[in-house]
Amino acid sequence: MRRGITATALVATLALAATACGSDDESGGSKSSGELSGTVTWWDTSNVGSEDKVFKKIAEGFEKKHPKVDVKYVNVPFGEAQNKFKNAAQAGSGAPDVIRSEVAWTPEFADLGYLAPLDGTAALKNDGDFLKQAAASTKYKGKTYAVPQVIDSMGIFYNKKMFADAGVEPPAKIADLKTVAEKIKKKTGKTGLYLRGDDSYYFLSFLYGEGGDLVDAEAKTVTVDSAEGVKAFGVVKDLVDSGAAKTDATDGWENMMQSFKNGDVAMMINGPWAVADTLTGKEFTDKANLGISTVPAGSAAQGAPQGGHNLGVYAGSENLDASYAFVEYMTSVESQAQAAGELNLLPTRTSAYSKKEAVDSEIVQFFKPVVETAVERPWIPETGSLFAPLNVEYTKVLTGQTTPEKAAKSTGDSYRKLLKGWK
Amino acid sequence: MAVHTSQSVAKAAGDDVARGRSRGTGKSAPPSKLRRALSVHWYAWTMVAPVVLVIGVIIGYPLVRGIWLSLTDANERNVARSIGVNEMPATYEFVGLDNYADALTGNQFLGTLGWTLVWTVSCVTITFCLGMALANILNRRIVGRSAYRMALILPWAIPGFVSVFAWRFLYNENNGLLNKILGGAGIDGIPWLNDPTWAKFSVIAVNVWLGVPFMMVALLGGLQSIPAEQYEAAEMDGATAWQRFRHVTLPGLRPVSTTVVLLSTIWTFNMFPVIFLLTRGGPGEATQILVTQAYKFSFEISPRDFAQSSTWGVLILVLLMLFAMVYRRVLRTQGDNW
């Protein structure tokens, strides 16, 4: 008897659960009333301790607009997010509904089938408003796979007081950078520049400065091992060998930020994403002490890489409609203006630049023209893969394990292995 | 006492008789070996079956799959995956032994293997010598012996990643404690993790620090099992301290030391966390050992190269099996049997 009852109860529960699931799926989408519900998990990759608080606040604002939606904010360290997302997406479990993807990751995720196409969904409202450069990385094979959230580029951050003590001006060329560093060393005893040695993204402006590039996607040619590439490796090696710059092969980000915030170095190459963190340093309790200037030009050109972050929706999300709406909300003019005002981050929507918050931010105003002339990377699925081999060779050059010639050649060889059929 | 003994003897004798007679009669042909084994041990087999099954699933399946992947060109792009509405079938192909040929003819595998061997041999040698020295010190009656023992076992008690991160802070070139101490003494800071040679030295030092407690405890146990009479006899014969160590201690420690050296070699060869957390294989690839490189292939580069990673994994397994076989054989020729 007992058993019979239990079995019936079990069947009933299962049936309930099944119907509950069924109805959940529908309500997870948009019901006829148009009200959104369910949970949206968002992996944010912004810097902990400065940017994350603001983004969490903005994200929670979505819950006020849609009370039935529960936004789960998760901060994933930038350095781990790409692999973590790939692991989860490939396994088919544990992936977030929305991911903040570095621009170079977007085409790769799209190519692997991890992202949902966004054309015609609620995520892409008024997409004509986006800056052309920002929108470029979101397109793959004729479809849009992400929505640009912030755009950025790089410049030289400098300590105005130290510059005044040494009697120098921000360097416009790499040759000036060396003399400036020398004077700073003589007058203040500090090192001129901190150059990150563990991340080759910080090498790109030197590569562009010598007229080089990683690859030429249109001609399907690997260009990193050209004469310009070799020269660029030589430039960074010389900066470190001559003592104008110091570097690290591990913990580069922490060491760079610590050295600059404590006044141990006078300059660093960095982007708007570092501003909020920099201003927490003891040297910058007076915000006006932070100076920003364009990256120094090489022998051929002056150029910094264009970067930024997009928001993509996981193709396996169980709550696509709410996720689309969340992405739209996070990339709206208001959200972008708020990020510009509180964090000095650059909006991706043209109209956000006329908002008061963006107009008032000196840093946004400084970087706007920099972004417009920044060097775009080719938006091919392999863009994100180009850094792993380059990182190894770049660190090897800086730590004296290889020559610029060998480093360039070895990077080029890895690229040709990666990009089948390229010259 | 007496009653007890007689009883058990009688019982044993009775048993013997019953066994011999009753089973021997009435059987025409002896049953096959397998059947006899089954009929005698069926109960044991049933009890063991779940374990065998579980081991088969959690070790056997990945092993077989790893070997299979090493014979294909599988990577992140061509393996099967299903994400929401996207259903992508597997498109990787069987390529035979190509991956092995690539690994064994290229520079990367052999270069990494070279450093892995240097790393293993130096770590095991230094750990063993230090562990032996400390065990000998602690085997004497010295004041505060248990406090020393506690302190020396401490590295073992701390979770590995915690101590590795602590070391990473110590090693930091600009803000680390080690360079601050050197600076205080007027010595230039050392690029602990930023120079290839120093980085190699640093990872070995950390691994030795982590490995000494195990060696020490194991050898201390071995030392305490050597009978004191042997030392007394040696002393009576006028043996010096060195002679006693050489001819009493070392032979007495043999069973323990051979085992710990084998274990420690295998562990060090595959010591992933120290290298990965301290240097990530850097600077460049200076401290990359075989396992961290295999991990890099399947988790850090993109597209992830599952085939190459499995190939390296299989090669690591083969190398360690060869090592264990050779080691055993050498020991056997020297008179040890285990």
PDB file of N, CA and C in Angstrom, chain B residues 77-159:
ATOM      1  N   ARG B  77      38.057  22.832 -32.874  1.00  0.00           N
ATOM      2  CA  ARG B  77      37.107  23.154 -33.928  1.00  0.00           C
ATOM      3  C   ARG B  77      36.404  21.959 -34.518  1.00  0.00           C
ATOM      4  N   ASN B  78      37.051  20.788 -34.459  1.00  0.00           N
ATOM      5  CA  ASN B  78      36.444  19.671 -35.182  1.00  0.00           C
ATOM      6  C   ASN B  78      35.902  18.567 -34.286  1.00  0.00           C
ATOM      7  N   VAL B  79      35.884  18.778 -32.974  1.00  0.00           N
ATOM      8  CA  VAL B  79      35.245  17.769 -32.125  1.00  0.00           C
ATOM      9  C   VAL B  79      33.747  18.060 -32.042  1.00  0.00           C
ATOM     10  N   ALA B  80      32.999  17.023 -31.676  1.00  0.00           N
ATOM     11  CA  ALA B  80      31.544  17.187 -31.610  1.00  0.00           C
ATOM     12  C   ALA B  80      31.170  18.075 -30.436  1.00  0.00           C
ATOM     13  N   ARG B  81      30.200  18.938 -30.640  1.00  0.00           N
ATOM     14  CA  ARG B  81      29.717  19.745 -29.523  1.00  0.00           C
ATOM     15  C   ARG B  81      28.290  20.156 -29.818  1.00  0.00           C
ATOM     16  N   SER B  82      27.524  20.312 -28.773  1.00  0.00           N
ATOM     17  CA  SER B  82      26.164  20.768 -28.990  1.00  0.00           C
ATOM     18  C   SER B  82      25.887  21.896 -28.024  1.00  0.00           C
ATOM     19  N   ILE B  83      25.613  23.050 -28.585  1.00  0.00           N
ATOM     20  CA  ILE B  83      25.380  24.237 -27.779  1.00  0.00           C
ATOM     21  C   ILE B  83      24.019  24.789 -28.159  1.00  0.00           C
ATOM     22  N   GLY B  84      23.072  24.633 -27.234  1.00  0.00           N
ATOM     23  CA  GLY B  84      21.744  25.131 -27.511  1.00  0.00           C
ATOM     24  C   GLY B  84      21.218  24.541 -28.813  1.00  0.00           C
ATOM     25  N   VAL B  85      20.924  25.410 -29.775  1.00  0.00           N
ATOM     26  CA  VAL B  85      20.378  24.930 -31.040  1.00  0.00           C
ATOM     27  C   VAL B  85      21.475  24.450 -31.979  1.00  0.00           C
ATOM     28  N   ASN B  86      22.706  24.866 -31.721  1.00  0.00           N
ATOM     29  CA  ASN B  86      23.805  24.455 -32.595  1.00  0.00           C
ATOM     30  C   ASN B  86      24.242  23.032 -32.284  1.00  0.00           C
ATOM     31  N   GLU B  87      24.161  22.172 -33.259  1.00  0.00           N
ATOM     32  CA  GLU B  87      24.610  20.798 -33.079  1.00  0.00           C
ATOM     33  C   GLU B  87      25.717  20.549 -34.094  1.00  0.00           C
ATOM     34  N   MET B  88      26.975  20.428 -33.601  1.00  0.00           N
ATOM     35  CA  MET B  88      28.075  20.263 -34.538  1.00  0.00           C
ATOM     36  C   MET B  88      28.670  18.873 -34.412  1.00  0.00           C
ATOM     37  N   PRO B  89      28.644  18.086 -35.472  1.00  0.00           N
ATOM     38  CA  PRO B  89      29.193  16.735 -35.388  1.00  0.00           C
ATOM     39  C   PRO B  89      30.722  16.755 -35.438  1.00  0.00           C
ATOM     40  N   ALA B  90      31.316  15.652 -35.000  1.00  0.00           N
ATOM     41  CA  ALA B  90      32.776  15.558 -35.029  1.00  0.00           C
ATOM     42  C   ALA B  90      33.264  15.405 -36.461  1.00  0.00           C
ATOM     43  N   THR B  91      34.326  16.116 -36.808  1.00  0.00           N
ATOM     44  CA  THR B  91      34.859  15.992 -38.168  1.00  0.00           C
ATOM     45  C   THR B  91      36.344  15.679 -38.159  1.00  0.00           C
ATOM     46  N   TYR B  92      36.878  15.280 -37.000  1.00  0.00           N
ATOM     47  CA  TYR B  92      38.311  14.979 -36.998  1.00  0.00           C
ATOM     48  C   TYR B  92      38.576  13.612 -37.606  1.00  0.00           C
ATOM     49  N   GLU B  93      39.813  13.421 -38.050  1.00  0.00           N
ATOM     50  CA  GLU B  93      40.125  12.195 -38.782  1.00  0.00           C
ATOM     51  C   GLU B  93      41.271  11.440 -38.144  1.00  0.00           C
ATOM     52  N   PHE B  94      41.315  10.167 -38.457  1.00  0.00           N
ATOM     53  CA  PHE B  94      42.390   9.301 -38.001  1.00  0.00           C
ATOM     54  C   PHE B  94      43.654   9.635 -38.803  1.00  0.00           C
ATOM     55  N   VAL B  95      44.753   9.885 -38.103  1.00  0.00           N
ATOM     56  CA  VAL B  95      45.976  10.216 -38.841  1.00  0.00           C
ATOM     57  C   VAL B  95      47.123   9.257 -38.519  1.00  0.00           C
ATOM     58  N   GLY B  96      46.797   8.161 -37.859  1.00  0.00           N
ATOM     59  CA  GLY B  96      47.851   7.190 -37.553  1.00  0.00           C
ATOM     60  C   GLY B  96      48.852   7.748 -36.565  1.00  0.00           C
ATOM     61  N   LEU B  97      50.110   7.470 -36.826  1.00  0.00           N
ATOM     62  CA  LEU B  97      51.143   7.846 -35.855  1.00  0.00           C
ATOM     63  C   LEU B  97      51.776   9.203 -36.173  1.00  0.00           C
ATOM     64  N   ASP B  98      51.128   9.999 -37.013  1.00  0.00           N
ATOM     65  CA  ASP B  98      51.701  11.287 -37.422  1.00  0.00           C
ATOM     66  C   ASP B  98      52.071  12.163 -36.227  1.00  0.00           C
ATOM     67  N   ASN B  99      51.165  12.221 -35.236  1.00  0.00           N
ATOM     68  CA  ASN B  99      51.427  13.083 -34.081  1.00  0.00           C
ATOM     69  C   ASN B  99      52.691  12.650 -33.351  1.00  0.00           C
ATOM     70  N   TYR B 100      52.867  11.330 -33.247  1.00  0.00           N
ATOM     71  CA  TYR B 100      54.061  10.832 -32.552  1.00  0.00           C
ATOM     72  C   TYR B 100      55.302  11.165 -33.348  1.00  0.00           C
ATOM     73  N   ALA B 101      55.207  11.013 -34.668  1.00  0.00           N
ATOM     74  CA  ALA B 101      56.362  11.330 -35.503  1.00  0.00           C
ATOM     75  C   ALA B 101      56.714  12.805 -35.350  1.00  0.00           C
ATOM     76  N   ASP B 102      55.680  13.669 -35.357  1.00  0.00           N
ATOM     77  CA  ASP B 102      55.928  15.110 -35.197  1.00  0.00           C
ATOM     78  C   ASP B 102      56.596  15.406 -33.861  1.00  0.00           C
ATOM     79  N   ALA B 103      56.064  14.801 -32.809  1.00  0.00           N
ATOM     80  CA  ALA B 103      56.591  15.091 -31.473  1.00  0.00           C
ATOM     81  C   ALA B 103      58.034  14.629 -31.349  1.00  0.00           C
ATOM     82  N   LEU B 104      58.299  13.431 -31.868  1.00  0.00           N
ATOM     83  CA  LEU B 104      59.629  12.855 -31.626  1.00  0.00           C
ATOM     84  C   LEU B 104      60.692  13.402 -32.580  1.00  0.00           C
ATOM     85  N   THR B 105      60.269  14.007 -33.704  1.00  0.00           N
ATOM     86  CA  THR B 105      61.280  14.541 -34.611  1.00  0.00           C
ATOM     87  C   THR B 105      61.468  16.044 -34.427  1.00  0.00           C
ATOM     88  N   GLY B 106      60.498  16.714 -33.813  1.00  0.00           N
ATOM     89  CA  GLY B 106      60.620  18.157 -33.627  1.00  0.00           C
ATOM     90  C   GLY B 106      61.500  18.505 -32.438  1.00  0.00           C
ATOM     91  N   ASN B 107      61.809  19.805 -32.323  1.00  0.00           N
ATOM     92  CA  ASN B 107      62.667  20.250 -31.221  1.00  0.00           C
ATOM     93  C   ASN B 107      61.904  20.356 -29.927  1.00  0.00           C
ATOM     94  N   GLN B 108      60.604  20.673 -30.037  1.00  0.00           N
ATOM     95  CA  GLN B 108      59.880  21.068 -28.847  1.00  0.00           C
ATOM     96  C   GLN B 108      59.800  19.946 -27.810  1.00  0.00           C
ATOM     97  N   PHE B 109      59.400  18.772 -28.260  1.00  0.00           N
ATOM     98  CA  PHE B 109      59.239  17.683 -27.293  1.00  0.00           C
ATOM     99  C   PHE B 109      60.578  17.317 -26.666  1.00  0.00           C
ATOM    100  N   LEU B 110      61.592  17.150 -27.523  1.00  0.00           N
ATOM    101  CA  LEU B 110      62.883  16.716 -26.997  1.00  0.00           C
ATOM    102  C   LEU B 110      63.497  17.783 -26.103  1.00  0.00           C
ATOM    103  N   GLY B 111      63.317  19.062 -26.502  1.00  0.00           N
ATOM    104  CA  GLY B 111      63.848  20.149 -25.675  1.00  0.00           C
ATOM    105  C   GLY B 111      63.181  20.169 -24.308  1.00  0.00           C
ATOM    106  N   THR B 112      61.857  20.049 -24.312  1.00  0.00           N
ATOM    107  CA  THR B 112      61.122  20.056 -23.050  1.00  0.00           C
ATOM    108  C   THR B 112      61.495  18.841 -22.215  1.00  0.00           C
ATOM    109  N   LEU B 113      61.672  17.702 -22.894  1.00  0.00           N
ATOM    110  CA  LEU B 113      62.048  16.479 -22.177  1.00  0.00           C
ATOM    111  C   LEU B 113      63.400  16.667 -21.490  1.00  0.00           C
ATOM    112  N   GLY B 114      64.318  17.328 -22.177  1.00  0.00           N
ATOM    113  CA  GLY B 114      65.646  17.557 -21.603  1.00  0.00           C
ATOM    114  C   GLY B 114      65.553  18.307 -20.291  1.00  0.00           C
ATOM    115  N   TRP B 115      64.822  19.420 -20.299  1.00  0.00           N
ATOM    116  CA  TRP B 115      64.685  20.203 -19.065  1.00  0.00           C
ATOM    117  C   TRP B 115      63.897  19.421 -18.017  1.00  0.00           C
ATOM    118  N   THR B 116      62.876  18.637 -18.460  1.00  0.00           N
ATOM    119  CA  THR B 116      62.100  17.852 -17.500  1.00  0.00           C
ATOM    120  C   THR B 116      63.009  16.872 -16.764  1.00  0.00           C
ATOM    121  N   LEU B 117      63.953  16.279 -17.503  1.00  0.00           N
ATOM    122  CA  LEU B 117      64.864  15.328 -16.861  1.00  0.00           C
ATOM    123  C   LEU B 117      65.791  16.038 -15.887  1.00  0.00           C
ATOM    124  N   VAL B 118      66.328  17.191 -16.308  1.00  0.00           N
ATOM    125  CA  VAL B 118      67.200  17.959 -15.408  1.00  0.00           C
ATOM    126  C   VAL B 118      66.436  18.308 -14.137  1.00  0.00           C
ATOM    127  N   TRP B 119      65.221  18.786 -14.324  1.00  0.00           N
ATOM    128  CA  TRP B 119      64.351  19.185 -13.214  1.00  0.00           C
ATOM    129  C   TRP B 119      64.108  17.998 -12.276  1.00  0.00           C
ATOM    130  N   THR B 120      63.752  16.832 -12.862  1.00  0.00           N
ATOM    131  CA  THR B 120      63.429  15.677 -12.029  1.00  0.00           C
ATOM    132  C   THR B 120      64.655  15.207 -11.260  1.00  0.00           C
ATOM    133  N   VAL B 121      65.759  15.041 -11.983  1.00  0.00           N
ATOM    134  CA  VAL B 121      66.951  14.489 -11.338  1.00  0.00           C
ATOM    135  C   VAL B 121      67.448  15.433 -10.244  1.00  0.00           C
ATOM    136  N   SER B 122      67.496  16.747 -10.549  1.00  0.00           N
ATOM    137  CA  SER B 122      68.034  17.638  -9.516  1.00  0.00           C
ATOM    138  C   SER B 122      67.085  17.730  -8.334  1.00  0.00           C
ATOM    139  N   CYS B 123      65.786  17.812  -8.591  1.00  0.00           N
ATOM    140  CA  CYS B 123      64.844  17.885  -7.469  1.00  0.00           C
ATOM    141  C   CYS B 123      64.948  16.657  -6.585  1.00  0.00           C
ATOM    142  N   VAL B 124      64.934  15.466  -7.208  1.00  0.00           N
ATOM    143  CA  VAL B 124      64.936  14.245  -6.406  1.00  0.00           C
ATOM    144  C   VAL B 124      66.249  14.118  -5.640  1.00  0.00           C
ATOM    145  N   THR B 125      67.361  14.414  -6.295  1.00  0.00           N
ATOM    146  CA  THR B 125      68.653  14.277  -5.625  1.00  0.00           C
ATOM    147  C   THR B 125      68.751  15.209  -4.426  1.00  0.00           C
ATOM    148  N   ILE B 126      68.426  16.496  -4.657  1.00  0.00           N
ATOM    149  CA  ILE B 126      68.558  17.461  -3.565  1.00  0.00           C
ATOM    150  C   ILE B 126      67.588  17.126  -2.435  1.00  0.00           C
ATOM    151  N   THR B 127      66.347  16.801  -2.810  1.00  0.00           N
ATOM    152  CA  THR B 127      65.361  16.477  -1.781  1.00  0.00           C
ATOM    153  C   THR B 127      65.818  15.281  -0.957  1.00  0.00           C
ATOM    154  N   PHE B 128      66.329  14.277  -1.656  1.00  0.00           N
ATOM    155  CA  PHE B 128      66.740  13.063  -0.958  1.00  0.00           C
ATOM    156  C   PHE B 128      67.898  13.360   0.000  1.00  0.00           C
ATOM    157  N   CYS B 129      68.889  14.095  -0.474  1.00  0.00           N
ATOM    158  CA  CYS B 129      70.044  14.381   0.383  1.00  0.00           C
ATOM    159  C   CYS B 129      69.629  15.217   1.592  1.00  0.00           C
ATOM    160  N   LEU B 130      68.833  16.241   1.342  1.00  0.00           N
ATOM    161  CA  LEU B 130      68.392  17.089   2.451  1.00  0.00           C
ATOM    162  C   LEU B 130      67.534  16.298   3.435  1.00  0.00           C
ATOM    163  N   GLY B 131      66.615  15.492   2.874  1.00  0.00           N
ATOM    164  CA  GLY B 131      65.730  14.695   3.728  1.00  0.00           C
ATOM    165  C   GLY B 131      66.541  13.739   4.581  1.00  0.00           C
ATOM    166  N   MET B 132      67.553  13.144   3.977  1.00  0.00           N
ATOM    167  CA  MET B 132      68.414  12.204   4.697  1.00  0.00           C
ATOM    168  C   MET B 132      69.159  12.926   5.819  1.00  0.00           C
ATOM    169  N   ALA B 133      69.713  14.086   5.513  1.00  0.00           N
ATOM    170  CA  ALA B 133      70.465  14.829   6.527  1.00  0.00           C
ATOM    171  C   ALA B 133      69.547  15.208   7.687  1.00  0.00           C
ATOM    172  N   LEU B 134      68.384  15.748   7.348  1.00  0.00           N
ATOM    173  CA  LEU B 134      67.460  16.172   8.411  1.00  0.00           C
ATOM    174  C   LEU B 134      66.977  14.983   9.226  1.00  0.00           C
ATOM    175  N   ALA B 135      66.715  13.866   8.550  1.00  0.00           N
ATOM    176  CA  ALA B 135      66.235  12.687   9.274  1.00  0.00           C
ATOM    177  C   ALA B 135      67.296  12.221  10.253  1.00  0.00           C
ATOM    178  N   ASN B 136      68.544  12.262   9.825  1.00  0.00           N
ATOM    179  CA  ASN B 136      69.619  11.835  10.718  1.00  0.00           C
ATOM    180  C   ASN B 136      69.747  12.752  11.924  1.00  0.00           C
ATOM    181  N   ILE B 137      69.573  14.063  11.669  1.00  0.00           N
ATOM    182  CA  ILE B 137      69.648  15.004  12.789  1.00  0.00           C
ATOM    183  C   ILE B 137      68.519  14.734  13.775  1.00  0.00           C
ATOM    184  N   LEU B 138      67.321  14.540  13.211  1.00  0.00           N
ATOM    185  CA  LEU B 138      66.153  14.399  14.080  1.00  0.00           C
ATOM    186  C   LEU B 138      66.092  13.036  14.748  1.00  0.00           C
ATOM    187  N   ASN B 139      66.910  12.107  14.298  1.00  0.00           N
ATOM    188  CA  ASN B 139      66.891  10.775  14.887  1.00  0.00           C
ATOM    189  C   ASN B 139      67.698  10.733  16.177  1.00  0.00           C
ATOM    190  N   ARG B 140      68.412  11.813  16.468  1.00  0.00           N
ATOM    191  CA  ARG B 140      69.160  11.862  17.727  1.00  0.00           C
ATOM    192  C   ARG B 140      68.282  12.460  18.799  1.00  0.00           C
ATOM    193  N   ARG B 141      68.738  12.268  20.026  1.00  0.00           N
ATOM    194  CA  ARG B 141      68.007  12.889  21.130  1.00  0.00           C
ATOM    195  C   ARG B 141      68.521  14.312  21.276  1.00  0.00           C
ATOM    196  N   ILE B 142      67.845  15.235  20.628  1.00  0.00           N
ATOM    197  CA  ILE B 142      68.246  16.632  20.785  1.00  0.00           C
ATOM    198  C   ILE B 142      67.116  17.385  21.468  1.00  0.00           C
ATOM    199  N   VAL B 143      67.462  18.491  22.054  1.00  0.00           N
ATOM    200  CA  VAL B 143      66.452  19.265  22.783  1.00  0.00           C
ATOM    201  C   VAL B 143      65.428  19.820  21.796  1.00  0.00           C
ATOM    202  N   GLY B 144      64.168  19.707  22.146  1.00  0.00           N
ATOM    203  CA  GLY B 144      63.097  20.265  21.330  1.00  0.00           C
ATOM    204  C   GLY B 144      62.909  19.527  20.025  1.00  0.00           C
ATOM    205  N   ARG B 145      63.154  18.209  20.070  1.00  0.00           N
ATOM    206  CA  ARG B 145      63.077  17.438  18.842  1.00  0.00           C
ATOM    207  C   ARG B 145      61.700  17.520  18.194  1.00  0.00           C
ATOM    208  N   SER B 146      60.657  17.407  18.996  1.00  0.00           N
ATOM    209  CA  SER B 146      59.316  17.380  18.387  1.00  0.00           C
ATOM    210  C   SER B 146      58.976  18.736  17.774  1.00  0.00           C
ATOM    211  N   ALA B 147      59.476  19.813  18.358  1.00  0.00           N
ATOM    212  CA  ALA B 147      59.218  21.130  17.765  1.00  0.00           C
ATOM    213  C   ALA B 147      59.874  21.234  16.396  1.00  0.00           C
ATOM    214  N   TYR B 148      61.130  20.749  16.296  1.00  0.00           N
ATOM    215  CA  TYR B 148      61.800  20.764  14.989  1.00  0.00           C
ATOM    216  C   TYR B 148      61.011  19.942  13.979  1.00  0.00           C
ATOM    217  N   ARG B 149      60.564  18.774  14.459  1.00  0.00           N
ATOM    218  CA  ARG B 149      59.820  17.901  13.539  1.00  0.00           C
ATOM    219  C   ARG B 149      58.580  18.608  13.011  1.00  0.00           C
ATOM    220  N   MET B 150      57.868  19.241  13.913  1.00  0.00           N
ATOM    221  CA  MET B 150      56.659  19.956  13.490  1.00  0.00           C
ATOM    222  C   MET B 150      57.002  21.009  12.452  1.00  0.00           C
ATOM    223  N   ALA B 151      58.036  21.792  12.760  1.00  0.00           N
ATOM    224  CA  ALA B 151      58.401  22.885  11.861  1.00  0.00           C
ATOM    225  C   ALA B 151      58.798  22.351  10.493  1.00  0.00           C
ATOM    226  N   LEU B 152      59.497  21.221  10.492  1.00  0.00           N
ATOM    227  CA  LEU B 152      59.989  20.703   9.217  1.00  0.00           C
ATOM    228  C   LEU B 152      58.893  20.031   8.402  1.00  0.00           C
ATOM    229  N   ILE B 153      57.842  19.599   9.084  1.00  0.00           N
ATOM    230  CA  ILE B 153      56.753  18.951   8.339  1.00  0.00           C
ATOM    231  C   ILE B 153      55.769  20.002   7.817  1.00  0.00           C
ATOM    232  N   LEU B 154      55.875  21.197   8.343  1.00  0.00           N
ATOM    233  CA  LEU B 154      54.918  22.254   7.987  1.00  0.00           C
ATOM    234  C   LEU B 154      54.704  22.433   6.483  1.00  0.00           C
ATOM    235  N   PRO B 155      55.768  22.498   5.670  1.00  0.00           N
ATOM    236  CA  PRO B 155      55.524  22.704   4.238  1.00  0.00           C
ATOM    237  C   PRO B 155      54.582  21.671   3.652  1.00  0.00           C
ATOM    238  N   TRP B 156      54.590  20.488   4.271  1.00  0.00           N
ATOM    239  CA  TRP B 156      53.766  19.404   3.770  1.00  0.00           C
ATOM    240  C   TRP B 156      52.301  19.638   4.111  1.00  0.00           C
ATOM    241  N   ALA B 157      52.085  20.315   5.236  1.00  0.00           N
ATOM    242  CA  ALA B 157      50.725  20.493   5.727  1.00  0.00           C
ATOM    243  C   ALA B 157      49.997  21.616   5.010  1.00  0.00           C
ATOM    244  N   ILE B 158      50.745  22.566   4.465  1.00  0.00           N
ATOM    245  CA  ILE B 158      50.109  23.689   3.774  1.00  0.00           C
ATOM    246  C   ILE B 158      49.677  23.228   2.387  1.00  0.00           C
ATOM    247  N   PRO B 159      48.483  23.578   1.936  1.00  0.00           N
ATOM    248  CA  PRO B 159      48.076  23.205   0.582  1.00  0.00           C
ATOM    249  C   PRO B 159      49.096  23.715  -0.442  1.00  0.00           C
TER     250      PRO B 159
END
